[in-house]
Short mmCIF file of C-alpha atoms in Angstrom, two decimals:
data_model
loop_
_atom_site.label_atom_id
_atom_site.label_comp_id
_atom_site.label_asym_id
_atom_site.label_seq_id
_atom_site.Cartn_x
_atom_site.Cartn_y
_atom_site.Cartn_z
CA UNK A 1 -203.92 26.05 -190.62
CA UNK A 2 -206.86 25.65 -192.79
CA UNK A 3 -209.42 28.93 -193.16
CA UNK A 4 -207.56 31.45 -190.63
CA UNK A 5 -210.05 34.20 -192.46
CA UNK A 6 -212.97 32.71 -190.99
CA UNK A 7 -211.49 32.04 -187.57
CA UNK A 8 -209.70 35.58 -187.21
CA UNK A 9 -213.49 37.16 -188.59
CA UNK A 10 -215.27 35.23 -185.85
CA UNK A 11 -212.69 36.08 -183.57
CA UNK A 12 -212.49 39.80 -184.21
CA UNK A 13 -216.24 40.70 -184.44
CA UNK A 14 -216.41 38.58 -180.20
CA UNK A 15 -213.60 41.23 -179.67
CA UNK A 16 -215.01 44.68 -181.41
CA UNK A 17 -218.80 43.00 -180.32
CA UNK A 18 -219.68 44.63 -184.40
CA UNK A 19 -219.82 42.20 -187.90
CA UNK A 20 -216.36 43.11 -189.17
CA UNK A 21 -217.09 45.72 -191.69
CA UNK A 22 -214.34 44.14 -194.32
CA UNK A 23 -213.24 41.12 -195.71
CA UNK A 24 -210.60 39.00 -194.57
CA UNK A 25 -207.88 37.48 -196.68
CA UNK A 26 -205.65 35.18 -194.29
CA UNK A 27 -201.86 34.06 -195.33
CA UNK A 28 -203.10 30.50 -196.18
CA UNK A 29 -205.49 31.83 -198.87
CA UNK A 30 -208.84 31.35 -196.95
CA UNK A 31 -211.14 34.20 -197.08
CA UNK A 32 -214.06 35.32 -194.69
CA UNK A 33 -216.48 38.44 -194.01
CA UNK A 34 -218.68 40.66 -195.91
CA UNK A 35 -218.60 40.28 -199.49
CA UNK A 36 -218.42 43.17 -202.39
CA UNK A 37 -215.84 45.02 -199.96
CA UNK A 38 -212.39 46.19 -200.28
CA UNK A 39 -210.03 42.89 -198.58
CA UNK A 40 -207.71 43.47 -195.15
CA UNK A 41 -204.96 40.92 -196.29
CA UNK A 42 -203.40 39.83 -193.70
CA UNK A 43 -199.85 38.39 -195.10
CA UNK A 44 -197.89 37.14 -191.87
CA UNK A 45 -199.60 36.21 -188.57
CA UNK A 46 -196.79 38.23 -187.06
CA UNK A 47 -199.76 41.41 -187.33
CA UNK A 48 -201.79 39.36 -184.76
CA UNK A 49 -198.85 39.38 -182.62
CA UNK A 50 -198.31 43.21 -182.97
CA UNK A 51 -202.00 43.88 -182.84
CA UNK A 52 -202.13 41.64 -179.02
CA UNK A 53 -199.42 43.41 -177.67
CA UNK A 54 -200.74 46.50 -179.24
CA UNK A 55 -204.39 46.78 -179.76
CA UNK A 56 -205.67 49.54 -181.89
CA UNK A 57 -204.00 51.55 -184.56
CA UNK A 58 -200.70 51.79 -183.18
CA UNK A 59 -200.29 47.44 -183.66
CA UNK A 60 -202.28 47.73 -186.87
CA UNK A 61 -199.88 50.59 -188.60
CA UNK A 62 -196.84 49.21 -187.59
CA UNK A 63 -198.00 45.67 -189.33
CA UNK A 64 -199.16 48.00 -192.34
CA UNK A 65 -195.24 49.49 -192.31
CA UNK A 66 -193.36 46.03 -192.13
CA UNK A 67 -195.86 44.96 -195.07
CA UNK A 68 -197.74 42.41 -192.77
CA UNK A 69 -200.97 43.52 -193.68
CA UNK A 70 -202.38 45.12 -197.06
CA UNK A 71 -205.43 46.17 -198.37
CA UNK A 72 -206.77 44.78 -201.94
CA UNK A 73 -209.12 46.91 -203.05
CA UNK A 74 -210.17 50.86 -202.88
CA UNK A 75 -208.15 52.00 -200.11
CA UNK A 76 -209.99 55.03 -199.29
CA UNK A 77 -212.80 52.80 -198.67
CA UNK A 78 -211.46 50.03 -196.83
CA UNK A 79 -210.26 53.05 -194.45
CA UNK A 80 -213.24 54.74 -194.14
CA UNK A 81 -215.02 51.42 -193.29
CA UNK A 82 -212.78 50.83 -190.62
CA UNK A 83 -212.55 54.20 -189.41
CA UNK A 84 -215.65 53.14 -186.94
CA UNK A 85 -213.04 50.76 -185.33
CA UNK A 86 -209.55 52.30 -185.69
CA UNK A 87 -210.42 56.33 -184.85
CA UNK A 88 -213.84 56.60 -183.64
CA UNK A 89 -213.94 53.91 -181.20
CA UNK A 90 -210.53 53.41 -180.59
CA UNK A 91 -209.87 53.75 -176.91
CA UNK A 92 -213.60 51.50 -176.47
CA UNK A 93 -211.47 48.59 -178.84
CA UNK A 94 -208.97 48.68 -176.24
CA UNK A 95 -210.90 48.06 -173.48
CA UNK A 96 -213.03 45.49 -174.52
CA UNK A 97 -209.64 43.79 -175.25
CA UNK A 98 -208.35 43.87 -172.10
CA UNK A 99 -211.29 43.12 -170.57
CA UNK A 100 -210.05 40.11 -168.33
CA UNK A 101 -213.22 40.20 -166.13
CA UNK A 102 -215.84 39.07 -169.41
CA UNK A 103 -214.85 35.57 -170.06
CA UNK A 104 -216.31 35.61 -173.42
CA UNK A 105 -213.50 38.33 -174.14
CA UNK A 106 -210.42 36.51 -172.64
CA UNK A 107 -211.38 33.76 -174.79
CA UNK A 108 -211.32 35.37 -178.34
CA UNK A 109 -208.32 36.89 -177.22
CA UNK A 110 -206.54 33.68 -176.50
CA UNK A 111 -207.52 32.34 -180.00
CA UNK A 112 -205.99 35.25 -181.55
CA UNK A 113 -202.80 34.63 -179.35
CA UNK A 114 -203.38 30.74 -180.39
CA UNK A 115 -203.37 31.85 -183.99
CA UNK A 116 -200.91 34.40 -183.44
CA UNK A 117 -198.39 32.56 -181.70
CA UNK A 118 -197.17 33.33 -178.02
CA UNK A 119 -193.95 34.76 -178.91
CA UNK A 120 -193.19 38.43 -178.14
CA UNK A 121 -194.26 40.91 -181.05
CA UNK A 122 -191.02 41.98 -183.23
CA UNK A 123 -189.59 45.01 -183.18
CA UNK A 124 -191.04 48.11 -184.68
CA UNK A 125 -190.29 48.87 -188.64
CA UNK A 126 -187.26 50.86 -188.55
CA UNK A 127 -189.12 53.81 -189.57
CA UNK A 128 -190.68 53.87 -186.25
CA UNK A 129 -189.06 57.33 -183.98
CA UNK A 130 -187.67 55.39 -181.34
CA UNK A 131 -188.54 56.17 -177.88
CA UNK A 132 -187.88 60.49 -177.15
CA UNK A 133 -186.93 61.97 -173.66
CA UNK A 134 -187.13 65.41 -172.56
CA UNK A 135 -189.61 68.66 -172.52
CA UNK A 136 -191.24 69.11 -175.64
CA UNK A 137 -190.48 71.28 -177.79
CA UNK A 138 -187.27 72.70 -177.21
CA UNK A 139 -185.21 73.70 -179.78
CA UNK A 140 -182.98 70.82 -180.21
CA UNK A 141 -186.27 68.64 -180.31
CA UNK A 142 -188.08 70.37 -182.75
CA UNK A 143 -184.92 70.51 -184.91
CA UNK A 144 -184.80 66.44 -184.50
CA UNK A 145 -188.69 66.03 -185.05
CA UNK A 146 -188.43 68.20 -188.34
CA UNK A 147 -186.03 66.28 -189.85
CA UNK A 148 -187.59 63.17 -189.25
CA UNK A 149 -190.41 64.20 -191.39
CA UNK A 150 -188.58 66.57 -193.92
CA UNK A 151 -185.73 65.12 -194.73
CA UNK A 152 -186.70 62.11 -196.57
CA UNK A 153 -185.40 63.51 -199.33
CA UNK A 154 -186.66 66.20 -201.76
CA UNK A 155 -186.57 63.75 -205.05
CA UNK A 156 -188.79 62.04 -202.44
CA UNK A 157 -191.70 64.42 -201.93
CA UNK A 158 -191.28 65.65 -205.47
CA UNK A 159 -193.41 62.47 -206.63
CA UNK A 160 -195.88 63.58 -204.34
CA UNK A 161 -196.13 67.28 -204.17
CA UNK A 162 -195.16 67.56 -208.29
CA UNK A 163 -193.53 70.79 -209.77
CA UNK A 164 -194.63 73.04 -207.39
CA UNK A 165 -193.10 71.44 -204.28
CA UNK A 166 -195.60 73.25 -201.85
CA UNK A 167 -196.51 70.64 -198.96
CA UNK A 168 -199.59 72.13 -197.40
CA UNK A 169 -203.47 72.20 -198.63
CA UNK A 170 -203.75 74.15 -202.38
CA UNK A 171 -206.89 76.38 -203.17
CA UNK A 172 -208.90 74.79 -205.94
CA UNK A 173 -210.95 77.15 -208.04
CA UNK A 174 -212.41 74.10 -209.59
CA UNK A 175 -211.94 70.24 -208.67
CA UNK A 176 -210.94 69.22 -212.35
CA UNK A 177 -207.64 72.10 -211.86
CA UNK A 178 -204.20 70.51 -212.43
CA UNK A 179 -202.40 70.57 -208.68
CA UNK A 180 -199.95 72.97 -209.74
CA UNK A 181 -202.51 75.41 -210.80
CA UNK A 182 -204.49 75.34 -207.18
CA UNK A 183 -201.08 75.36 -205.45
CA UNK A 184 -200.53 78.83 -207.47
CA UNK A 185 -203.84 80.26 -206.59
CA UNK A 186 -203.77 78.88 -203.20
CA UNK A 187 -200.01 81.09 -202.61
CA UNK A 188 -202.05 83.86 -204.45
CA UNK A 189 -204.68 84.23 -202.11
CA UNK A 190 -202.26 84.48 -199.57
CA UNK A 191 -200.13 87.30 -201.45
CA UNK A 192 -203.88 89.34 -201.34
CA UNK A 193 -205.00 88.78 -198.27
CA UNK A 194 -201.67 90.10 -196.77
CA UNK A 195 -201.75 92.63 -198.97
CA UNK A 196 -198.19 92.69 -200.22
CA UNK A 197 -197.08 95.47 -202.08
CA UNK A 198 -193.67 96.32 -203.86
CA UNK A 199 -190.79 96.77 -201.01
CA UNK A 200 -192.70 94.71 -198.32
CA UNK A 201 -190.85 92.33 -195.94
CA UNK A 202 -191.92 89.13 -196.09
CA UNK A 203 -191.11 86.57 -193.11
CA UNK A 204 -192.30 83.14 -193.94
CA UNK A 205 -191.88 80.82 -191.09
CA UNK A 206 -191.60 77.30 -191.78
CA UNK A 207 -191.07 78.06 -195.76
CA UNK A 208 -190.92 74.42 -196.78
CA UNK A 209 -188.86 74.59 -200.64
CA UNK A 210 -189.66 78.38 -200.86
CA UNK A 211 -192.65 78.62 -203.04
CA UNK A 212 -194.28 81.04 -201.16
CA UNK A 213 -191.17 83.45 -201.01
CA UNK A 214 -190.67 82.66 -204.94
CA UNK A 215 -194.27 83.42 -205.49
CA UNK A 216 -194.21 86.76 -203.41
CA UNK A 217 -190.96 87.97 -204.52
CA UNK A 218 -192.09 87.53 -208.61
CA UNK A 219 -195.49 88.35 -208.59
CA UNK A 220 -195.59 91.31 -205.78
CA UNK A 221 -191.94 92.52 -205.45
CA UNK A 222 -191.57 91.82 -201.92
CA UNK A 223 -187.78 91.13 -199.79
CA UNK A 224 -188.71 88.10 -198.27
CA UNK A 225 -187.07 85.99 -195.40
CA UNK A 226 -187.81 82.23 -195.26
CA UNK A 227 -186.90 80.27 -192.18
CA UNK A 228 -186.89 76.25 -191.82
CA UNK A 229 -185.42 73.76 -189.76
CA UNK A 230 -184.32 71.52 -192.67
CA UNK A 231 -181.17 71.65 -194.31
CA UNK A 232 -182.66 69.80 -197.48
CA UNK A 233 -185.44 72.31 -197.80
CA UNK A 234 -183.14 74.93 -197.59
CA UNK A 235 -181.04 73.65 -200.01
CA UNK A 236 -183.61 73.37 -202.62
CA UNK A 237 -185.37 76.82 -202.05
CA UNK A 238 -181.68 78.20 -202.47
CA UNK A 239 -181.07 76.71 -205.76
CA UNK A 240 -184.55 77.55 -207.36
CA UNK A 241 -184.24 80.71 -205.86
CA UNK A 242 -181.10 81.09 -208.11
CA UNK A 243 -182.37 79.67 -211.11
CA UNK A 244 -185.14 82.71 -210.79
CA UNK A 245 -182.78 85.19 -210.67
CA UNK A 246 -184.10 86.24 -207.16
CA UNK A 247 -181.20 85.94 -204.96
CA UNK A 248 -181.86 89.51 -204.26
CA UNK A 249 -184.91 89.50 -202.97
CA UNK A 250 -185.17 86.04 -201.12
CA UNK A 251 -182.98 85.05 -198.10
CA UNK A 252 -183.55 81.56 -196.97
CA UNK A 253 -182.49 80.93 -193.10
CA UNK A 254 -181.62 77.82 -191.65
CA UNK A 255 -183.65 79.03 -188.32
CA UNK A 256 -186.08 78.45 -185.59
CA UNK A 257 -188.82 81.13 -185.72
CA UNK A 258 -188.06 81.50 -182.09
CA UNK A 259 -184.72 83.04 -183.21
CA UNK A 260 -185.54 85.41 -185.43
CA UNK A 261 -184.84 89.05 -184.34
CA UNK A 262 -184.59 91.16 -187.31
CA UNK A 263 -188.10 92.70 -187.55
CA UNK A 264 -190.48 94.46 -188.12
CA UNK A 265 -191.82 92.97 -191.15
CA UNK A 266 -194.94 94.20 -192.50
CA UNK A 267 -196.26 90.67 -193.56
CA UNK A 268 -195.82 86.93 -192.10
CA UNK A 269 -196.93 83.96 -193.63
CA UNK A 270 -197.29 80.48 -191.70
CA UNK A 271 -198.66 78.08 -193.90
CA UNK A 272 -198.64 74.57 -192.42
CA UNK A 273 -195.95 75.55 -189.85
CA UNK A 274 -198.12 75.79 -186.62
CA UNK A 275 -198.76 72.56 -186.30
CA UNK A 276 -195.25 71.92 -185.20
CA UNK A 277 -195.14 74.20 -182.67
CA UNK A 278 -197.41 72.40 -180.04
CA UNK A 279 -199.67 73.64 -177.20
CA UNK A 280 -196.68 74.41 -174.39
CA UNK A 281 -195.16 76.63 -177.31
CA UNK A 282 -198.05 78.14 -179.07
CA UNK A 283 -198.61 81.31 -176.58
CA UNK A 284 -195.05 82.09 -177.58
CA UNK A 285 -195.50 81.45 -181.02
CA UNK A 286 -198.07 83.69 -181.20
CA UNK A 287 -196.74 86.65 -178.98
CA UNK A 288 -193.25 85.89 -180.97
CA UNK A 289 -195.12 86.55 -184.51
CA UNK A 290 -197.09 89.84 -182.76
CA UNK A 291 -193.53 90.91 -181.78
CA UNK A 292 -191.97 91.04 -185.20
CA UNK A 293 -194.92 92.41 -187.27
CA UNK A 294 -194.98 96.53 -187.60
CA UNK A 295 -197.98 97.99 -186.69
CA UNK A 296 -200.86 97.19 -188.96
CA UNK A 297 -198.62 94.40 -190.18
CA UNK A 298 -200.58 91.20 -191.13
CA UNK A 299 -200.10 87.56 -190.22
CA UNK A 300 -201.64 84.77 -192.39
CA UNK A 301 -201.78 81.53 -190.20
CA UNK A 302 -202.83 78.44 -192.60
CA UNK A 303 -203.50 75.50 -190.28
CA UNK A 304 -205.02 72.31 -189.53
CA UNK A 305 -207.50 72.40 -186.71
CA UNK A 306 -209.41 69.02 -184.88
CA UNK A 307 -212.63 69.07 -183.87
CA UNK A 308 -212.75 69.87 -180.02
CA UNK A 309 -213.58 67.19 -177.26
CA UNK A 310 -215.90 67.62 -174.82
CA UNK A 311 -213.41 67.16 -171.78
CA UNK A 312 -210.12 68.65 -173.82
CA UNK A 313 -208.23 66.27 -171.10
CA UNK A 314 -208.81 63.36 -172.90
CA UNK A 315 -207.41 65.06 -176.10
CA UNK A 316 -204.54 62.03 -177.10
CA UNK A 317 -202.37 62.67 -179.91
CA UNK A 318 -202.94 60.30 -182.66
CA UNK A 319 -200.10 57.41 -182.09
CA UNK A 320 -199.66 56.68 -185.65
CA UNK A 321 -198.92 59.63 -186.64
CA UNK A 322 -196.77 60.76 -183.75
CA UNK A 323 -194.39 57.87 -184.71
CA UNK A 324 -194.27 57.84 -188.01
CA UNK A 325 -195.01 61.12 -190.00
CA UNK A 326 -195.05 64.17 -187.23
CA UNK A 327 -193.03 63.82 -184.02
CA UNK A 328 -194.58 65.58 -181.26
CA UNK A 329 -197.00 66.89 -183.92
CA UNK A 330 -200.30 68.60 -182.18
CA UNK A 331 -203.43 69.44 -183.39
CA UNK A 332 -205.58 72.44 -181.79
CA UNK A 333 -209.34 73.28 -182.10
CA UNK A 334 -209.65 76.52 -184.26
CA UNK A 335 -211.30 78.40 -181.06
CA UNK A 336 -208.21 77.58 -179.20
CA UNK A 337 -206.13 78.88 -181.60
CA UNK A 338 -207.98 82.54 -183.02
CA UNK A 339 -207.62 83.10 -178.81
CA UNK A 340 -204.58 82.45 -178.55
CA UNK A 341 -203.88 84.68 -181.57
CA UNK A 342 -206.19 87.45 -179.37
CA UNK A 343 -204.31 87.08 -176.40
CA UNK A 344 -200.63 87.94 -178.04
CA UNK A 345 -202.08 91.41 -179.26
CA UNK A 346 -203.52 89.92 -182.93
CA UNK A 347 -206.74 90.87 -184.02
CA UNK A 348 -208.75 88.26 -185.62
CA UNK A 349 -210.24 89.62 -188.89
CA UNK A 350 -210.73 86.83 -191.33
CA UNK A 351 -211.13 82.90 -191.30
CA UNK A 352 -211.50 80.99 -194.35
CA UNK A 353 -212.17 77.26 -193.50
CA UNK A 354 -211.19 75.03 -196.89
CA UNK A 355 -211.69 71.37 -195.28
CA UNK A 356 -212.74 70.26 -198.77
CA UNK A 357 -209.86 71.58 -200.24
CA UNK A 358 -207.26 69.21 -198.61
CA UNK A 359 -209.06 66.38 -199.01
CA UNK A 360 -208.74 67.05 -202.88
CA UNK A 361 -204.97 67.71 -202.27
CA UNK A 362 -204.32 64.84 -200.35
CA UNK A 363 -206.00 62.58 -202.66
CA UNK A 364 -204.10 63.99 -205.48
CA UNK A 365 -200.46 63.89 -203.67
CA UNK A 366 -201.47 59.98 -203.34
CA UNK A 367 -202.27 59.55 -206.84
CA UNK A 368 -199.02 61.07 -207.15
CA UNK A 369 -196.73 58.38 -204.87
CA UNK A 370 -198.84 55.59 -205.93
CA UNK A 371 -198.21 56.39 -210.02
CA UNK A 372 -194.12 56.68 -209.08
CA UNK A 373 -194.57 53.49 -206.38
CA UNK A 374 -191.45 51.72 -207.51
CA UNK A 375 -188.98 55.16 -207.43
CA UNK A 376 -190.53 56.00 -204.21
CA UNK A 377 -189.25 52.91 -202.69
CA UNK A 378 -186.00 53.09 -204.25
CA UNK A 379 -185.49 56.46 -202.96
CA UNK A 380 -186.76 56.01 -199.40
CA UNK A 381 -188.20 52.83 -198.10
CA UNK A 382 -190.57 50.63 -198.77
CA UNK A 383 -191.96 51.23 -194.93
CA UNK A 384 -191.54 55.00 -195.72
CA UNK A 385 -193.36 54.85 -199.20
CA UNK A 386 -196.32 52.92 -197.08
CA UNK A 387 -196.36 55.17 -194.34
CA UNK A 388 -196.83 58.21 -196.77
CA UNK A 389 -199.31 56.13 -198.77
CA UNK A 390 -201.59 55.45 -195.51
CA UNK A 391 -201.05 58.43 -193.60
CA UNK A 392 -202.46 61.10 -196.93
CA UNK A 393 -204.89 58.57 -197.76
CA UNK A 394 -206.40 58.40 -193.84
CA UNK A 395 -205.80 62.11 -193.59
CA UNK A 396 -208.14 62.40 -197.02
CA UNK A 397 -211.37 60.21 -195.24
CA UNK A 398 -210.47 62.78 -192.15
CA UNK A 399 -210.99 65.80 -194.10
CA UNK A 400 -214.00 64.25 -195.90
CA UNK A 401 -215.58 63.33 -192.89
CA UNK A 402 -215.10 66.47 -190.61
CA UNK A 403 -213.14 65.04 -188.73
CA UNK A 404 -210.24 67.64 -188.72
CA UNK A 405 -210.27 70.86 -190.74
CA UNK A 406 -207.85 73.36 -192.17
CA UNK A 407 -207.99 77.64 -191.56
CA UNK A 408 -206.48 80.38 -193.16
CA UNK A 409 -206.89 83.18 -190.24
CA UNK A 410 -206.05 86.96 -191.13
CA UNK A 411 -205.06 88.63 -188.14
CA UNK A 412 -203.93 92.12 -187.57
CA UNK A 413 -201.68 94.22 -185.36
CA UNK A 414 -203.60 96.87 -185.28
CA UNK A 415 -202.19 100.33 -183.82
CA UNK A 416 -203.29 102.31 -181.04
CA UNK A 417 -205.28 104.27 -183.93
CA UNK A 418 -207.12 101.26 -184.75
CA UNK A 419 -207.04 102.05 -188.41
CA UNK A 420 -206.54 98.05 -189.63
CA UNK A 421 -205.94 98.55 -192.97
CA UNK A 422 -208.21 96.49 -194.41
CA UNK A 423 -211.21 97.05 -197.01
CA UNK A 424 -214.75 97.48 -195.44
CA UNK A 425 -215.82 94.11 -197.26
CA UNK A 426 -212.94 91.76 -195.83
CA UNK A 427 -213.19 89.33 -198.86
CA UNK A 428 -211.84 92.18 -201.66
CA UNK A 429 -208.34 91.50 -200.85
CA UNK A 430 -206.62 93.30 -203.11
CA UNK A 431 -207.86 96.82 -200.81
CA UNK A 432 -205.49 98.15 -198.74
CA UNK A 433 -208.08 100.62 -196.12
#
């Protein structure tokens, strides 16, 4: 078929009813659209098949998975050009396609299916979670769902995350700091705005490879119990726990949070955890946390927050990601969540938005796959490796663009006495009240 580019460009912009805001690179070598912009390549006109039977980003990441389509070019900004079209006006995309009533519409979508060809889409990369069933978020669930995203292998995120092995958002003092170095200060900040002291109890819930219970037990003499879901996380935090002499003060459980009954502690740390725990759950993740905390005991909840919708019923959770990277994943507002907090028995005393910082983390843990591209295929997939490689990169434009943030929330259970604790200026950490 000679020049596909130019008639999937025409095709596309009667569809989206916008100019296509990148260039088109077709699998016979024709090109079409805007020039002096990164180029969608479009490898196999399989895509068009996936992207009929499923418009929108779900059709257009599985393509991306199975290597269909490609971008040449920056790919932070052939995502952030298409953001307009994929995120913002997703659910409009739809409709227009299926739009049977506009005849202008059923006819650019019969040339794509002309193009495309009529047969049935293939099957979904095997890195796809296959269809679930049950409530959410019951144990057994949440045990599955974690170790579809965690245990990938640690050699695996290692390329990504680098020596430090910590897998949320790192505190950078200045944007030229080596990752390791923010990741340090980032677990720091932490340490001081709970406070910890020599002797403390430490829970950390959802303690990925242990580096905040190796951080707290070295640098402020705490005990400190780490609990994950994955057997490969634990496994690592055990043997660099070893290898720093601190078997005696670090005990890493194989555990839901929901299970742990061995309080108080006078500190918790959830850094990147609550995420997981999704909205049917969070009320008792919260009162569950209150529970095991000593009076005046602290909680540090580090999470990622989405901006809220007007009508929170049409809140959808985003498809790509909810098949590929974080099963039954859920994002809340930041509102939602400091009440939530209030209503177990917390009080809300400090939150930190660092947006800006993830967006530099992200972009650094992709610099990191795409400079070890050939061992991160070997040791996963090459779906996997693009998966990773799409999802950071999108979640980088996201954090850029304000379209979700990240909070570090201080909250206290504060005795009858109401004596918190805390310094009079909440931002001197290191005070104890």
């Amino acid at each position: 078929m000679a020049d596909a580019a130019l008639r999937l460009t025409t095709l596309a912009e009667e569809l989206l009813g916008d100019p296509l805001p990148v260039r088109i690179r077709a699998w016979d070598g024709s090109e079409s659209g805007p020039p002096g912009t990164p180029v969608l390549v479009i490898r196999h006109r399989r895509a068009l098949r996936r992207l009929l039977w499923r418009p929108g980003e779900l059709g257009l990441a599985r393509a991306w998975v199975a290597g269909e389509i490609d971008v040449d070019g920056d790919l932070y900004t052939a995502l952030d050009l298409l953001a307009g079209v994929l995120w913002e006006r997703g659910g409009e995309t739809k409709d227009r396609v299926h739009a049977v009533r506009d005849p202008r519409l059923r006819a650019a979508a019969r040339g794509l299916l002309k193009i495309g060809g009529t047969l049935p889409p293939p099957p979904p990369p095997a890195e796809e979670v296959r269809r679930r069933v049950g409530p959410l978020h019951t144990k057994r669930r949440d045990k599955q769902a974690i170790s579809h995203h965690y245990d990938v292998g640690n050699d695996f995120y290692a390329l990504m995350l680098g020596p430090s092995m910590v897998y949320s958002c790192a505190y950078w003092e200045h944007e030229d700091s080596r990752l390791e170095d923010a990741q340090r200060d980032k677990l720091d900040l932490i340490c001081r705005k709970l406070a910890l002291k020599e002797g403390d109890r430490l829970l950390d819930v959802g303690c990925g490879w242990g580096a905040m219970a190796i951080h707290a037990a070295r640098e402020y003499g705490v005990q400190a119990i780490g609990v994950t879901l994955s057997h490969e996380q634990a496994a690592f935090a055990r043997k660099r726990i070893a290898e720093e002499g601190l078997t005696d003060r670090i005990e890493i459980r194989v555990q839901d949070y929901r299970d742990v009954r061995d309080g108080p502690y006078d500190a918790i740390s959830s850094i990147g955890m609550a995420e997981h725990v999704g909205e049917v759950r969070y009320h008792e993740y919260a009162e569950q946390l209150f529970s095991l905390l000593k009076p005046g005991g602290r909680l540090l909840n580090h999470q990622i927050a989405r901006r809220p919708e007007r009508d929170e019923s049409t809140y959808q959770v985003d498809e790509f990601i909810d098949r590929y990277v974080f099963p039954d994943g859920e994002l809340a507002p930041l509102g939602r969540t400091v009440g939530t907090l209030e209503e177990a028995g917390f009080e809300v005393r400090d939150v930190e938005s660092i947006r800006e910082h993830y967006a530099l983390t992200l972009r650094h843990w992709v610099a990191g796959l795409e400079a070890n591209w050939r061992k991160a295929v070997r040791l996963s997939t090459p779906g996997r490796a693009r998966v990773w490689r799409l999802y950071m990169a999108a979640c980088a434009i996201s954090f850029e663009r304000n379209r979700i943030g990240v909070n570090q929330i201080l909250a206290v259970r504060t005795p009858e006495s109401g004596n918190s604790r805390l310094p009079l200026r909440t931002r001197e950490w290191n005070g104890t009240g």
